Short mmCIF file of C-alpha atoms in Angstrom, two decimals:
data_model
loop_
_atom_site.label_atom_id
_atom_site.label_comp_id
_atom_site.label_asym_id
_atom_site.label_seq_id
_atom_site.Cartn_x
_atom_site.Cartn_y
_atom_site.Cartn_z
CA UNK A 1 -51.13 10.41 -28.23
CA UNK A 2 -51.42 7.47 -25.90
CA UNK A 3 -48.14 5.73 -26.62
CA UNK A 4 -48.54 3.83 -23.39
CA UNK A 5 -51.43 1.82 -24.77
CA UNK A 6 -49.23 -0.02 -27.24
CA UNK A 7 -48.81 -3.51 -25.86
CA UNK A 8 -45.46 -4.68 -27.06
CA UNK A 9 -44.53 -8.28 -27.01
CA UNK A 10 -48.25 -8.98 -27.46
CA UNK A 11 -48.27 -11.74 -24.88
CA UNK A 12 -51.68 -12.92 -23.62
CA UNK A 13 -51.01 -14.97 -20.47
CA UNK A 14 -53.03 -18.17 -20.24
CA UNK A 15 -53.02 -21.75 -19.06
CA UNK A 16 -53.86 -23.62 -22.29
CA UNK A 17 -51.77 -26.62 -23.39
CA UNK A 18 -50.21 -24.39 -26.06
CA UNK A 19 -49.19 -21.82 -23.44
CA UNK A 20 -47.55 -24.45 -21.30
CA UNK A 21 -45.52 -26.03 -24.11
CA UNK A 22 -41.77 -25.55 -23.91
CA UNK A 23 -40.96 -22.33 -25.83
CA UNK A 24 -38.24 -24.17 -27.76
CA UNK A 25 -40.78 -26.75 -28.93
CA UNK A 26 -43.08 -23.96 -30.10
CA UNK A 27 -40.25 -22.19 -31.91
CA UNK A 28 -39.13 -25.37 -33.69
CA UNK A 29 -42.71 -26.25 -34.59
CA UNK A 30 -43.26 -22.77 -36.02
CA UNK A 31 -40.19 -23.07 -38.24
CA UNK A 32 -41.44 -26.50 -39.47
CA UNK A 33 -44.85 -25.04 -40.18
CA UNK A 34 -43.39 -22.15 -42.19
CA UNK A 35 -41.24 -24.58 -44.20
CA UNK A 36 -44.38 -26.63 -44.90
CA UNK A 37 -46.19 -23.47 -46.04
CA UNK A 38 -43.59 -22.83 -48.71
CA UNK A 39 -43.34 -26.44 -49.82
CA UNK A 40 -47.09 -26.80 -50.42
CA UNK A 41 -48.28 -26.60 -54.03
CA UNK A 42 -51.81 -27.86 -53.89
CA UNK A 43 -55.23 -26.78 -52.55
CA UNK A 44 -55.52 -29.82 -50.35
CA UNK A 45 -52.14 -29.21 -48.66
CA UNK A 46 -53.25 -25.68 -47.76
CA UNK A 47 -56.55 -27.02 -46.49
CA UNK A 48 -54.61 -29.40 -44.25
CA UNK A 49 -52.31 -26.62 -43.03
CA UNK A 50 -55.26 -24.34 -42.36
CA UNK A 51 -56.97 -27.09 -40.40
CA UNK A 52 -53.82 -27.61 -38.31
CA UNK A 53 -53.64 -23.89 -37.62
CA UNK A 54 -57.34 -23.76 -36.71
CA UNK A 55 -56.95 -26.66 -34.27
CA UNK A 56 -53.91 -25.05 -32.59
CA UNK A 57 -55.73 -21.69 -32.35
CA UNK A 58 -58.76 -23.41 -30.82
CA UNK A 59 -56.64 -25.24 -28.25
CA UNK A 60 -54.64 -22.11 -27.41
CA UNK A 61 -57.85 -20.17 -26.51
CA UNK A 62 -56.41 -17.15 -28.36
CA UNK A 63 -59.32 -15.21 -29.83
CA UNK A 64 -59.35 -15.39 -33.67
CA UNK A 65 -60.19 -11.68 -33.52
CA UNK A 66 -56.73 -11.00 -32.08
CA UNK A 67 -55.12 -12.82 -34.99
CA UNK A 68 -57.17 -10.83 -37.51
CA UNK A 69 -56.10 -7.62 -35.77
CA UNK A 70 -52.51 -8.69 -36.24
CA UNK A 71 -53.11 -8.99 -39.98
CA UNK A 72 -54.40 -5.44 -40.39
CA UNK A 73 -51.03 -3.71 -40.81
CA UNK A 74 -50.02 -6.09 -43.61
CA UNK A 75 -53.15 -5.70 -45.75
CA UNK A 76 -51.27 -3.33 -48.03
CA UNK A 77 -48.45 -5.82 -48.56
CA UNK A 78 -51.01 -8.57 -49.22
CA UNK A 79 -52.81 -6.55 -51.89
CA UNK A 80 -49.52 -5.51 -53.44
CA UNK A 81 -48.25 -9.11 -53.61
CA UNK A 82 -51.55 -10.35 -55.04
CA UNK A 83 -51.65 -7.69 -57.77
CA UNK A 84 -48.01 -8.20 -58.75
CA UNK A 85 -48.44 -11.96 -58.93
CA UNK A 86 -51.65 -11.64 -60.89
CA UNK A 87 -50.17 -9.47 -63.64
CA UNK A 88 -46.64 -10.75 -63.87
CA UNK A 89 -47.11 -14.50 -64.02
CA UNK A 90 -46.79 -15.72 -67.59
CA UNK A 91 -49.32 -18.26 -68.84
CA UNK A 92 -52.68 -18.68 -70.49
CA UNK A 93 -54.35 -15.21 -70.56
CA UNK A 94 -57.88 -14.95 -69.22
CA UNK A 95 -58.45 -11.24 -69.50
CA UNK A 96 -56.22 -8.82 -71.32
CA UNK A 97 -56.39 -5.09 -71.89
CA UNK A 98 -53.72 -2.67 -73.11
CA UNK A 99 -50.39 -4.11 -71.87
CA UNK A 100 -51.90 -6.06 -68.97
CA UNK A 101 -52.63 -9.76 -69.03
CA UNK A 102 -54.35 -11.62 -66.23
CA UNK A 103 -53.49 -15.28 -66.49
CA UNK A 104 -55.04 -18.30 -64.88
CA UNK A 105 -51.65 -19.20 -63.40
CA UNK A 106 -51.35 -15.63 -62.14
CA UNK A 107 -54.61 -15.81 -60.23
CA UNK A 108 -53.66 -19.16 -58.73
CA UNK A 109 -50.21 -17.88 -57.81
CA UNK A 110 -51.60 -14.73 -56.26
CA UNK A 111 -54.10 -16.75 -54.25
CA UNK A 112 -51.43 -19.12 -52.91
CA UNK A 113 -49.10 -16.27 -52.07
CA UNK A 114 -51.78 -14.44 -50.08
CA UNK A 115 -52.78 -17.64 -48.26
CA UNK A 116 -49.13 -18.32 -47.41
CA UNK A 117 -48.49 -14.86 -46.02
CA UNK A 118 -51.72 -14.82 -44.02
CA UNK A 119 -50.99 -18.20 -42.47
CA UNK A 120 -47.34 -17.34 -41.87
CA UNK A 121 -48.24 -14.17 -39.99
CA UNK A 122 -51.02 -15.92 -38.08
CA UNK A 123 -48.69 -18.64 -36.86
CA UNK A 124 -45.95 -16.22 -35.78
CA UNK A 125 -48.53 -14.15 -33.94
CA UNK A 126 -49.82 -17.30 -32.31
CA UNK A 127 -46.31 -17.92 -31.01
CA UNK A 128 -45.89 -14.43 -29.54
CA UNK A 129 -49.45 -14.40 -28.15
CA UNK A 130 -48.89 -17.62 -26.21
CA UNK A 131 -45.22 -17.24 -25.22
CA UNK A 132 -43.79 -14.56 -22.93
CA UNK A 133 -40.96 -12.55 -24.51
CA UNK A 134 -38.68 -13.74 -21.75
CA UNK A 135 -39.44 -17.39 -22.49
CA UNK A 136 -38.77 -16.69 -26.16
CA UNK A 137 -35.34 -15.19 -25.51
CA UNK A 138 -34.55 -18.13 -23.23
CA UNK A 139 -35.62 -20.52 -26.00
CA UNK A 140 -33.44 -18.71 -28.54
CA UNK A 141 -30.46 -18.79 -26.20
CA UNK A 142 -30.93 -22.50 -25.62
CA UNK A 143 -31.51 -23.39 -29.28
CA UNK A 144 -28.54 -21.33 -30.42
CA UNK A 145 -26.38 -22.84 -27.65
CA UNK A 146 -24.31 -24.97 -30.04
CA UNK A 147 -23.25 -21.78 -31.86
CA UNK A 148 -21.24 -20.84 -28.74
CA UNK A 149 -18.60 -23.26 -30.00
CA UNK A 150 -18.29 -21.08 -33.09
CA UNK A 151 -17.68 -18.12 -30.77
CA UNK A 152 -21.08 -16.59 -31.46
CA UNK A 153 -21.89 -14.51 -28.34
CA UNK A 154 -25.21 -16.26 -27.74
CA UNK A 155 -25.59 -15.36 -24.07
CA UNK A 156 -24.76 -11.69 -24.70
CA UNK A 157 -27.24 -11.49 -27.58
CA UNK A 158 -30.07 -12.96 -25.55
CA UNK A 159 -29.20 -10.70 -22.59
CA UNK A 160 -29.37 -7.69 -24.89
CA UNK A 161 -32.70 -8.85 -26.25
CA UNK A 162 -34.28 -9.32 -22.85
CA UNK A 163 -32.97 -5.97 -21.61
CA UNK A 164 -34.30 -4.28 -24.75
CA UNK A 165 -37.71 -5.84 -24.12
CA UNK A 166 -37.57 -4.75 -20.49
CA UNK A 167 -36.82 -1.12 -21.43
CA UNK A 168 -39.36 -0.68 -24.23
CA UNK A 169 -42.19 0.39 -21.89
CA UNK A 170 -39.83 2.62 -19.87
CA UNK A 171 -38.59 4.40 -22.99
CA UNK A 172 -42.11 4.75 -24.39
CA UNK A 173 -43.18 6.43 -21.17
CA UNK A 174 -40.17 8.70 -21.40
CA UNK A 175 -40.95 9.62 -25.02
CA UNK A 176 -44.45 10.53 -23.91
CA UNK A 177 -43.04 12.81 -21.21
CA UNK A 178 -40.56 14.50 -23.54
CA UNK A 179 -43.31 15.05 -26.11
CA UNK A 180 -45.48 16.76 -23.51
CA UNK A 181 -42.54 18.83 -22.32
CA UNK A 182 -41.68 19.99 -25.85
CA UNK A 183 -45.34 20.72 -26.61
CA UNK A 184 -45.52 22.80 -23.46
CA UNK A 185 -42.68 24.89 -24.92
CA UNK A 186 -44.59 25.37 -28.13
CA UNK A 187 -43.11 22.60 -30.27
CA UNK A 188 -45.43 21.59 -33.11
CA UNK A 189 -45.13 17.84 -33.56
CA UNK A 190 -48.25 16.97 -35.55
CA UNK A 191 -48.57 19.34 -38.48
CA UNK A 192 -46.61 20.27 -41.56
CA UNK A 193 -45.11 18.21 -44.33
CA UNK A 194 -42.94 15.16 -44.01
CA UNK A 195 -39.67 17.11 -43.78
CA UNK A 196 -41.07 19.51 -41.22
CA UNK A 197 -42.30 16.66 -39.09
CA UNK A 198 -38.98 14.90 -39.31
CA UNK A 199 -37.29 18.10 -38.19
CA UNK A 200 -39.73 18.36 -35.29
CA UNK A 201 -38.50 14.96 -34.10
CA UNK A 202 -34.98 16.24 -33.38
CA UNK A 203 -35.87 17.97 -30.09
CA UNK A 204 -37.54 14.69 -29.16
CA UNK A 205 -34.78 12.30 -30.11
CA UNK A 206 -31.84 14.18 -28.62
CA UNK A 207 -33.10 14.15 -25.02
CA UNK A 208 -34.36 10.60 -25.47
CA UNK A 209 -30.94 9.37 -26.58
CA UNK A 210 -29.11 11.22 -23.83
CA UNK A 211 -31.39 9.73 -21.22
CA UNK A 212 -31.09 6.26 -22.76
CA UNK A 213 -27.29 6.45 -22.51
CA UNK A 214 -27.53 7.58 -18.90
CA UNK A 215 -29.89 4.73 -18.14
CA UNK A 216 -27.55 2.25 -19.82
CA UNK A 217 -24.68 3.48 -17.69
CA UNK A 218 -26.64 3.19 -14.46
CA UNK A 219 -28.03 -0.20 -15.40
CA UNK A 220 -24.53 -1.49 -16.12
CA UNK A 221 -23.40 -0.39 -12.65
CA UNK A 222 -26.47 -1.96 -11.04
CA UNK A 223 -25.82 -5.22 -12.89
CA UNK A 224 -22.20 -5.25 -11.76
CA UNK A 225 -23.36 -4.69 -8.18
CA UNK A 226 -25.45 -7.82 -8.54
CA UNK A 227 -22.38 -9.80 -9.51
CA UNK A 228 -23.09 -10.00 -13.25
CA UNK A 229 -19.96 -11.23 -15.00
CA UNK A 230 -21.16 -12.63 -18.30
CA UNK A 231 -22.73 -15.99 -19.05
CA UNK A 232 -19.97 -18.07 -17.51
CA UNK A 233 -20.99 -19.97 -14.40
CA UNK A 234 -24.48 -18.53 -14.54
CA UNK A 235 -27.47 -20.65 -13.51
CA UNK A 236 -31.15 -20.05 -14.20
CA UNK A 237 -34.08 -20.07 -11.82
CA UNK A 238 -36.38 -21.51 -14.44
CA UNK A 239 -34.67 -24.19 -16.42
CA UNK A 240 -36.24 -25.36 -19.64
CA UNK A 241 -37.23 -29.02 -19.67
CA UNK A 242 -38.58 -30.98 -22.62
CA UNK A 243 -41.58 -33.04 -21.55
CA UNK A 244 -43.11 -35.86 -23.63
CA UNK A 245 -45.79 -33.46 -24.90
CA UNK A 246 -43.15 -31.03 -26.20
CA UNK A 247 -41.32 -33.78 -28.04
CA UNK A 248 -44.58 -35.04 -29.58
CA UNK A 249 -45.49 -31.52 -30.68
CA UNK A 250 -42.12 -31.03 -32.40
CA UNK A 251 -42.25 -34.49 -34.00
CA UNK A 252 -45.77 -33.79 -35.27
CA UNK A 253 -44.72 -30.47 -36.77
CA UNK A 254 -41.65 -31.91 -38.48
CA UNK A 255 -43.68 -34.87 -39.79
CA UNK A 256 -46.14 -32.35 -41.25
CA UNK A 257 -43.31 -30.44 -42.96
CA UNK A 258 -41.74 -33.61 -44.35
CA UNK A 259 -44.98 -35.08 -45.66
CA UNK A 260 -46.02 -31.83 -47.31
CA UNK A 261 -42.53 -31.55 -48.77
CA UNK A 262 -42.88 -35.04 -50.25
CA UNK A 263 -46.33 -34.24 -51.65
CA UNK A 264 -44.98 -31.01 -53.11
CA UNK A 265 -42.12 -32.90 -54.73
CA UNK A 266 -44.68 -34.95 -56.67
CA UNK A 267 -46.38 -31.75 -57.77
CA UNK A 268 -49.37 -32.08 -55.47
CA UNK B 1 -11.31 -3.84 14.43
CA UNK B 2 -11.70 -7.32 13.04
CA UNK B 3 -15.41 -7.47 13.72
CA UNK B 4 -16.49 -4.60 11.47
CA UNK B 5 -18.15 -5.51 8.17
CA UNK B 6 -17.01 -2.43 6.35
CA UNK B 7 -13.98 -0.42 7.24
CA UNK B 8 -12.53 2.50 5.34
CA UNK B 9 -9.08 3.64 6.33
CA UNK B 10 -8.11 7.22 5.43
CA UNK B 11 -9.98 6.81 2.16
CA UNK B 12 -9.08 9.40 -0.49
CA UNK B 13 -10.73 9.60 -3.87
CA UNK B 14 -10.22 12.05 -6.71
CA UNK B 15 -11.45 11.86 -10.25
CA UNK B 16 -8.52 12.07 -12.63
CA UNK B 17 -9.16 14.31 -15.61
CA UNK B 18 -6.99 15.07 -18.61
CA UNK B 19 -6.00 18.34 -17.00
CA UNK B 20 -4.52 16.38 -14.09
CA UNK B 21 -5.83 15.42 -10.68
CA UNK B 22 -9.00 17.14 -9.60
CA UNK B 23 -9.60 18.15 -5.99
CA UNK B 24 -10.37 15.18 -3.73
CA UNK B 25 -14.05 14.21 -3.50
CA UNK B 26 -13.24 12.10 -0.45
CA UNK B 27 -10.41 13.27 1.74
CA UNK B 28 -9.29 10.94 4.50
CA UNK B 29 -12.56 9.23 5.37
CA UNK B 30 -12.21 6.63 8.13
CA UNK B 31 -15.38 4.82 9.00
CA UNK B 32 -16.18 1.40 10.32
CA UNK B 33 -19.57 -0.27 10.29
CA UNK B 34 -20.34 -3.08 12.73
CA UNK B 35 -22.66 -6.00 11.94
CA UNK B 36 -26.34 -5.25 12.54
CA UNK B 37 -25.87 -1.50 12.63
CA UNK B 38 -28.18 0.97 10.88
CA UNK B 39 -25.96 3.83 9.78
CA UNK B 40 -27.27 6.89 7.97
CA UNK B 41 -24.84 9.04 5.99
CA UNK B 42 -26.09 12.58 5.65
CA UNK B 43 -24.76 15.43 3.59
CA UNK B 44 -25.88 17.87 0.93
CA UNK B 45 -25.08 17.52 -2.78
CA UNK B 46 -21.38 17.31 -3.46
CA UNK B 47 -20.46 16.27 0.07
CA UNK B 48 -19.06 12.98 -1.22
CA UNK B 49 -21.68 10.70 0.32
CA UNK B 50 -22.59 8.90 -2.91
CA UNK B 51 -18.94 8.55 -3.85
CA UNK B 52 -18.35 6.96 -0.46
CA UNK B 53 -21.23 4.53 -1.11
CA UNK B 54 -19.71 3.45 -4.42
CA UNK B 55 -16.48 2.54 -2.61
CA UNK B 56 -18.24 0.16 -0.26
CA UNK B 57 -18.65 -2.56 -2.89
CA UNK B 58 -15.77 -1.79 -5.20
CA UNK B 59 -17.69 0.10 -7.90
CA UNK B 60 -15.08 2.79 -7.35
CA UNK B 61 -11.60 2.03 -6.08
CA UNK B 62 -9.76 4.37 -3.70
CA UNK B 63 -7.11 6.79 -4.98
CA UNK B 64 -5.54 6.59 -1.54
CA UNK B 65 -6.18 4.69 1.68
CA UNK B 66 -8.01 1.36 1.89
CA UNK B 67 -11.51 -0.06 2.00
CA UNK B 68 -12.06 -3.46 3.65
CA UNK B 69 -15.25 -5.49 3.30
CA UNK B 70 -15.34 -8.36 5.79
CA UNK B 71 -11.56 -8.21 5.90
CA UNK B 72 -11.17 -8.24 2.10
CA UNK B 73 -9.38 -5.34 0.42
CA UNK B 74 -11.66 -3.95 -2.33
CA UNK B 75 -8.62 -3.48 -4.58
CA UNK B 76 -8.21 -7.27 -4.72
CA UNK B 77 -9.82 -8.17 -8.04
CA UNK B 78 -9.95 -11.90 -7.27
CA UNK B 79 -12.33 -11.24 -4.39
CA UNK B 80 -14.57 -8.87 -6.36
CA UNK B 81 -17.58 -11.21 -6.52
CA UNK B 82 -17.24 -12.12 -2.83
CA UNK B 83 -17.19 -8.45 -1.93
CA UNK B 84 -20.24 -7.63 -4.00
CA UNK B 85 -22.10 -10.62 -2.64
CA UNK B 86 -21.46 -9.36 0.92
CA UNK B 87 -22.44 -5.76 0.27
CA UNK B 88 -25.54 -5.25 -1.86
CA UNK B 89 -26.36 -1.88 -3.34
CA UNK B 90 -29.65 -0.12 -4.09
CA UNK B 91 -29.61 3.02 -6.23
CA UNK B 92 -31.68 6.14 -6.60
CA UNK B 93 -33.56 5.46 -9.84
CA UNK B 94 -35.72 2.36 -9.51
CA UNK B 95 -36.16 2.02 -13.29
CA UNK B 96 -32.47 1.84 -14.03
CA UNK B 97 -31.66 -1.08 -11.77
CA UNK B 98 -34.38 -3.55 -12.70
CA UNK B 99 -33.04 -5.95 -15.31
CA UNK B 100 -35.86 -8.35 -16.15
CA UNK B 101 -39.43 -7.82 -17.33
CA UNK B 102 -40.98 -9.99 -14.60
CA UNK B 103 -40.53 -9.18 -10.90
CA UNK B 104 -39.43 -12.65 -9.77
CA UNK B 105 -37.02 -13.01 -12.69
CA UNK B 106 -35.41 -9.76 -11.67
CA UNK B 107 -35.02 -10.87 -8.07
CA UNK B 108 -33.44 -14.08 -9.38
CA UNK B 109 -30.82 -12.15 -11.37
CA UNK B 110 -28.28 -11.85 -8.55
CA UNK B 111 -28.32 -15.52 -7.42
CA UNK B 112 -28.29 -16.62 -11.09
CA UNK B 113 -25.07 -14.68 -11.57
CA UNK B 114 -23.62 -16.34 -8.49
CA UNK B 115 -24.34 -19.78 -9.94
CA UNK B 116 -26.78 -20.84 -7.23
CA UNK B 117 -28.68 -24.07 -8.11
CA UNK B 118 -32.21 -23.54 -9.54
CA UNK B 119 -34.19 -24.97 -6.63
CA UNK B 120 -32.33 -22.79 -4.15
CA UNK B 121 -32.82 -19.68 -6.31
CA UNK B 122 -36.56 -20.32 -6.16
CA UNK B 123 -36.46 -20.44 -2.33
CA UNK B 124 -34.31 -17.34 -2.10
CA UNK B 125 -36.56 -15.39 -4.47
CA UNK B 126 -39.69 -16.31 -2.53
CA UNK B 127 -38.04 -15.45 0.79
CA UNK B 128 -36.69 -12.13 -0.53
CA UNK B 129 -40.05 -11.08 -1.95
CA UNK B 130 -41.78 -12.04 1.29
CA UNK B 131 -39.24 -10.01 3.29
CA UNK B 132 -40.10 -6.82 1.39
CA UNK B 133 -43.83 -7.63 1.27
CA UNK B 134 -44.00 -8.02 -2.51
CA UNK B 135 -44.90 -11.72 -2.78
CA UNK B 136 -48.23 -11.07 -4.47
CA UNK B 137 -46.49 -9.14 -7.25
CA UNK B 138 -44.04 -11.92 -8.15
CA UNK B 139 -45.46 -12.39 -11.64
CA UNK B 140 -46.06 -8.70 -12.39
CA UNK B 141 -44.26 -6.50 -14.89
CA UNK B 142 -42.00 -4.04 -13.02
CA UNK B 143 -42.94 -1.03 -15.16
CA UNK B 144 -46.53 -1.24 -13.90
CA UNK B 145 -45.50 -0.94 -10.23
CA UNK B 146 -45.30 2.28 -8.22
CA UNK B 147 -41.93 3.84 -7.42
CA UNK B 148 -41.95 2.54 -3.84
CA UNK B 149 -42.83 -0.97 -5.01
CA UNK B 150 -40.04 -0.88 -7.60
CA UNK B 151 -37.53 0.08 -4.92
CA UNK B 152 -38.77 -2.79 -2.74
CA UNK B 153 -38.23 -5.14 -5.69
CA UNK B 154 -34.71 -3.73 -6.05
CA UNK B 155 -34.12 -4.39 -2.33
CA UNK B 156 -35.44 -7.94 -2.76
CA UNK B 157 -33.02 -8.39 -5.69
CA UNK B 158 -30.17 -7.53 -3.35
CA UNK B 159 -31.52 -9.69 -0.49
CA UNK B 160 -31.66 -12.75 -2.75
CA UNK B 161 -27.85 -12.66 -2.91
CA UNK B 162 -27.89 -13.13 0.90
CA UNK B 163 -25.61 -10.16 1.65
CA UNK B 164 -24.44 -9.20 5.12
CA UNK B 165 -24.89 -5.52 4.44
CA UNK B 166 -27.11 -3.35 2.22
CA UNK B 167 -26.00 0.07 1.04
CA UNK B 168 -28.84 2.29 -0.16
CA UNK B 169 -27.79 5.35 -2.15
CA UNK B 170 -30.61 7.90 -1.79
CA UNK B 171 -33.25 5.23 -2.42
CA UNK B 172 -36.16 7.60 -1.79
CA UNK B 173 -34.97 10.64 -3.75
CA UNK B 174 -37.31 9.96 -6.66
CA UNK B 175 -40.31 8.74 -4.65
CA UNK B 176 -43.47 10.38 -3.34
CA UNK B 177 -44.10 10.47 0.44
CA UNK B 178 -46.03 7.16 0.38
CA UNK B 179 -43.20 5.43 -1.53
CA UNK B 180 -40.62 6.91 0.85
CA UNK B 181 -42.42 5.53 3.85
CA UNK B 182 -42.78 2.08 2.22
CA UNK B 183 -39.06 1.88 1.50
CA UNK B 184 -37.96 3.22 4.87
CA UNK B 185 -40.28 0.86 6.76
CA UNK B 186 -38.95 -2.07 4.74
CA UNK B 187 -35.35 -1.12 5.48
CA UNK B 188 -36.02 -0.71 9.20
CA UNK B 189 -37.84 -4.02 9.35
CA UNK B 190 -34.91 -5.80 7.68
CA UNK B 191 -32.51 -4.19 10.11
CA UNK B 192 -34.57 -5.17 13.15
CA UNK B 193 -35.88 -8.59 12.25
CA UNK B 194 -33.13 -10.03 10.07
CA UNK B 195 -30.31 -8.15 11.75
CA UNK B 196 -29.25 -6.79 8.38
CA UNK B 197 -26.51 -4.18 8.42
CA UNK B 198 -27.79 -1.06 6.65
CA UNK B 199 -25.93 1.97 5.32
CA UNK B 200 -28.45 4.56 4.19
CA UNK B 201 -27.18 7.50 2.17
CA UNK B 202 -29.71 10.33 2.32
CA UNK B 203 -30.29 14.04 2.45
CA UNK B 204 -33.60 13.79 4.27
CA UNK B 205 -33.25 14.63 7.97
CA UNK B 206 -36.28 12.59 9.03
CA UNK B 207 -34.82 9.47 7.36
CA UNK B 208 -31.45 10.03 8.97
CA UNK B 209 -33.17 10.42 12.33
CA UNK B 210 -34.44 6.83 12.15
CA UNK B 211 -30.94 5.33 12.10
CA UNK B 212 -28.96 4.06 15.10
CA UNK B 213 -25.97 6.08 14.08
CA UNK B 214 -25.61 9.20 11.99
CA UNK B 215 -22.54 10.17 9.99
CA UNK B 216 -22.53 13.70 8.60
CA UNK B 217 -20.32 14.45 5.62
CA UNK B 218 -19.16 17.78 4.30
CA UNK B 219 -16.64 18.45 1.52
CA UNK B 220 -15.29 14.91 1.57
CA UNK B 221 -14.79 14.80 5.33
CA UNK B 222 -16.75 13.19 8.13
CA UNK B 223 -17.78 16.09 10.38
CA UNK B 224 -19.96 14.20 12.84
CA UNK B 225 -20.46 10.55 13.75
CA UNK B 226 -22.75 9.76 16.65
CA UNK B 227 -26.29 8.82 17.69
CA UNK B 228 -28.78 10.96 15.70
CA UNK B 229 -30.25 12.71 18.74
CA UNK B 230 -26.77 13.81 19.78
CA UNK B 231 -25.75 14.93 16.28
CA UNK B 232 -28.91 17.00 15.89
CA UNK B 233 -28.23 18.84 19.15
CA UNK B 234 -25.63 20.86 17.30
CA UNK B 235 -28.25 22.88 15.43
CA UNK B 236 -25.98 25.85 14.65
CA UNK B 237 -23.15 23.62 13.45
CA UNK B 238 -25.44 21.75 11.05
CA UNK B 239 -26.96 24.97 9.76
CA UNK B 240 -23.56 26.41 8.88
CA UNK B 241 -23.04 23.26 6.77
CA UNK B 242 -26.30 23.99 4.95
CA UNK B 243 -28.18 21.19 6.69
CA UNK B 244 -31.51 21.59 8.44
CA UNK B 245 -32.45 19.63 11.57
CA UNK B 246 -35.70 17.61 11.84
CA UNK B 247 -38.75 19.73 12.60
CA UNK B 248 -39.25 18.59 16.24
CA UNK B 249 -35.65 19.52 17.03
CA UNK B 250 -36.04 22.85 15.21
CA UNK B 251 -39.12 23.65 17.30
CA UNK B 252 -37.41 22.81 20.58
CA UNK B 253 -34.37 24.81 19.49
CA UNK B 254 -36.53 27.89 18.88
CA UNK B 255 -38.09 27.46 22.33
CA UNK B 256 -34.68 27.23 23.85
CA UNK B 257 -33.53 30.35 22.04
CA UNK B 258 -36.56 32.07 23.52
CA UNK B 259 -35.39 31.09 27.00
CA UNK B 260 -37.48 27.99 27.68
CA UNK B 261 -35.48 25.19 29.24
CA UNK B 262 -36.15 22.13 27.04
CA UNK B 263 -33.82 19.32 25.93
CA UNK B 264 -33.10 18.97 22.21
CA UNK B 265 -33.36 15.17 22.17
CA UNK B 266 -36.75 14.69 20.51
CA UNK B 267 -36.51 13.17 17.01
CA UNK B 268 -40.16 12.31 16.44
CA UNK B 269 -43.32 14.35 16.79
CA UNK B 270 -44.45 12.09 19.65
CA UNK B 271 -41.27 12.60 21.63
CA UNK B 272 -41.53 16.33 21.05
CA UNK B 273 -45.16 16.33 22.20
CA UNK B 274 -44.19 14.44 25.35
CA UNK B 275 -41.54 17.02 26.21
CA UNK B 276 -43.97 19.89 25.63
CA UNK B 277 -46.65 18.18 27.72
CA UNK B 278 -44.21 17.79 30.60
CA UNK B 279 -43.28 21.46 30.26
CA UNK B 280 -46.89 22.59 30.41
CA UNK B 281 -47.88 20.28 33.26
#
């Protein structure tokens, strides 16, 4: 099993205008877009939202194929949602057999739900494809900054997140090694029923956890040696700056959400 | 001695367990390191060399005696950051000391903690990466680098804090021969060109031989402290401590045992060859 091939964080470096936007602007715009998705009630609003998404994808130079690949794991959820919505929405029946009724409203509802989820996932993927994980954690730390006054440990949380991201590849490599080592001793990791396979994971997880704790201990010492003493008095090499483009992007996204909200309010 | 960067004075350290005090890991170690020196500390496992290293920037505090860094007592908690800024530390496992997922961000970690202004951090990071020859990897992900490259990044991370001294605790123990050479060459270059004080903890004789001064530890004591070529002359003494001498010295020693009159001062293959050539001429 080539665990190493999994690319986590899913960041495709690039130089497009979308890549170079401030990560905070992208995060805010994404939230606005998702709000708009759930406020929309009308075919035309979804057409508009789809157009916006298509334009942003085109500008970002992210291959549409990559977005489609991101949708693959959720196909099951999509089908499930569509079927549930189709059968359980009350209204004017179109087809009915035994205890099942397919209603016109149900089909519409199912369609909208699927469109929403597809667009929601596409836009979150677009964010992670065009923004490095580190920039994202920085953006979160900065956006959640005001929560520090409420004693939310914002700096600590973002530090934990970036360290977790940093150690994912290291731990994956380690898991790979432990798997090979246990296989070499005759462990059978790939066959048997669910319970047997779960049991086979124990000799994998125990060494992995022990080594992760040891790593954590050493990392803590190394961080102390480099004068880490919490977020107080800390500066950053790369400071985030809003440029006019970032502000415009956020304004555009919020205007989109507001106008679609207004349209939705009038039942459109 | 006011001019030494690091000075330990009858340093004693014992781990305290629930059963009471354990035997001392360090027992009366007095050592002083002058600015610009390249000191190697040699000893086999359990000799106390890594424990000594951890005292040099207040990761461990002495159970008895004192440690001074640039005149500051390491027990003084108010000076902790100053002490750690002066004495940077590089550890054995390169993976467990890299904090960020981009090389240059990791190098910036130290100065960020010290509250250095952004523009200056940028300069320091670029200078530190250039000093270890890793400039072209600034935007790379650390987990894709080789072991030797990771250790050079770790050294750059320490350099960016602008320390006066670097302590390396078995930095090559997990590396292949190519990685070992990379790291050692980098350390020697820093010592020569930037006049950086280096304390290298190691159990490789050939690494120890490259230092200006060699301190041999055994059972928590310093048993030798001199220029490497002089320390290695005592072949029998080192062997009773379970330490081997570098191969050139071992060869000359065997010749001497066989009755050939050769000096034991050669540390490198070239020096050894020169002595043998003179003998045969």
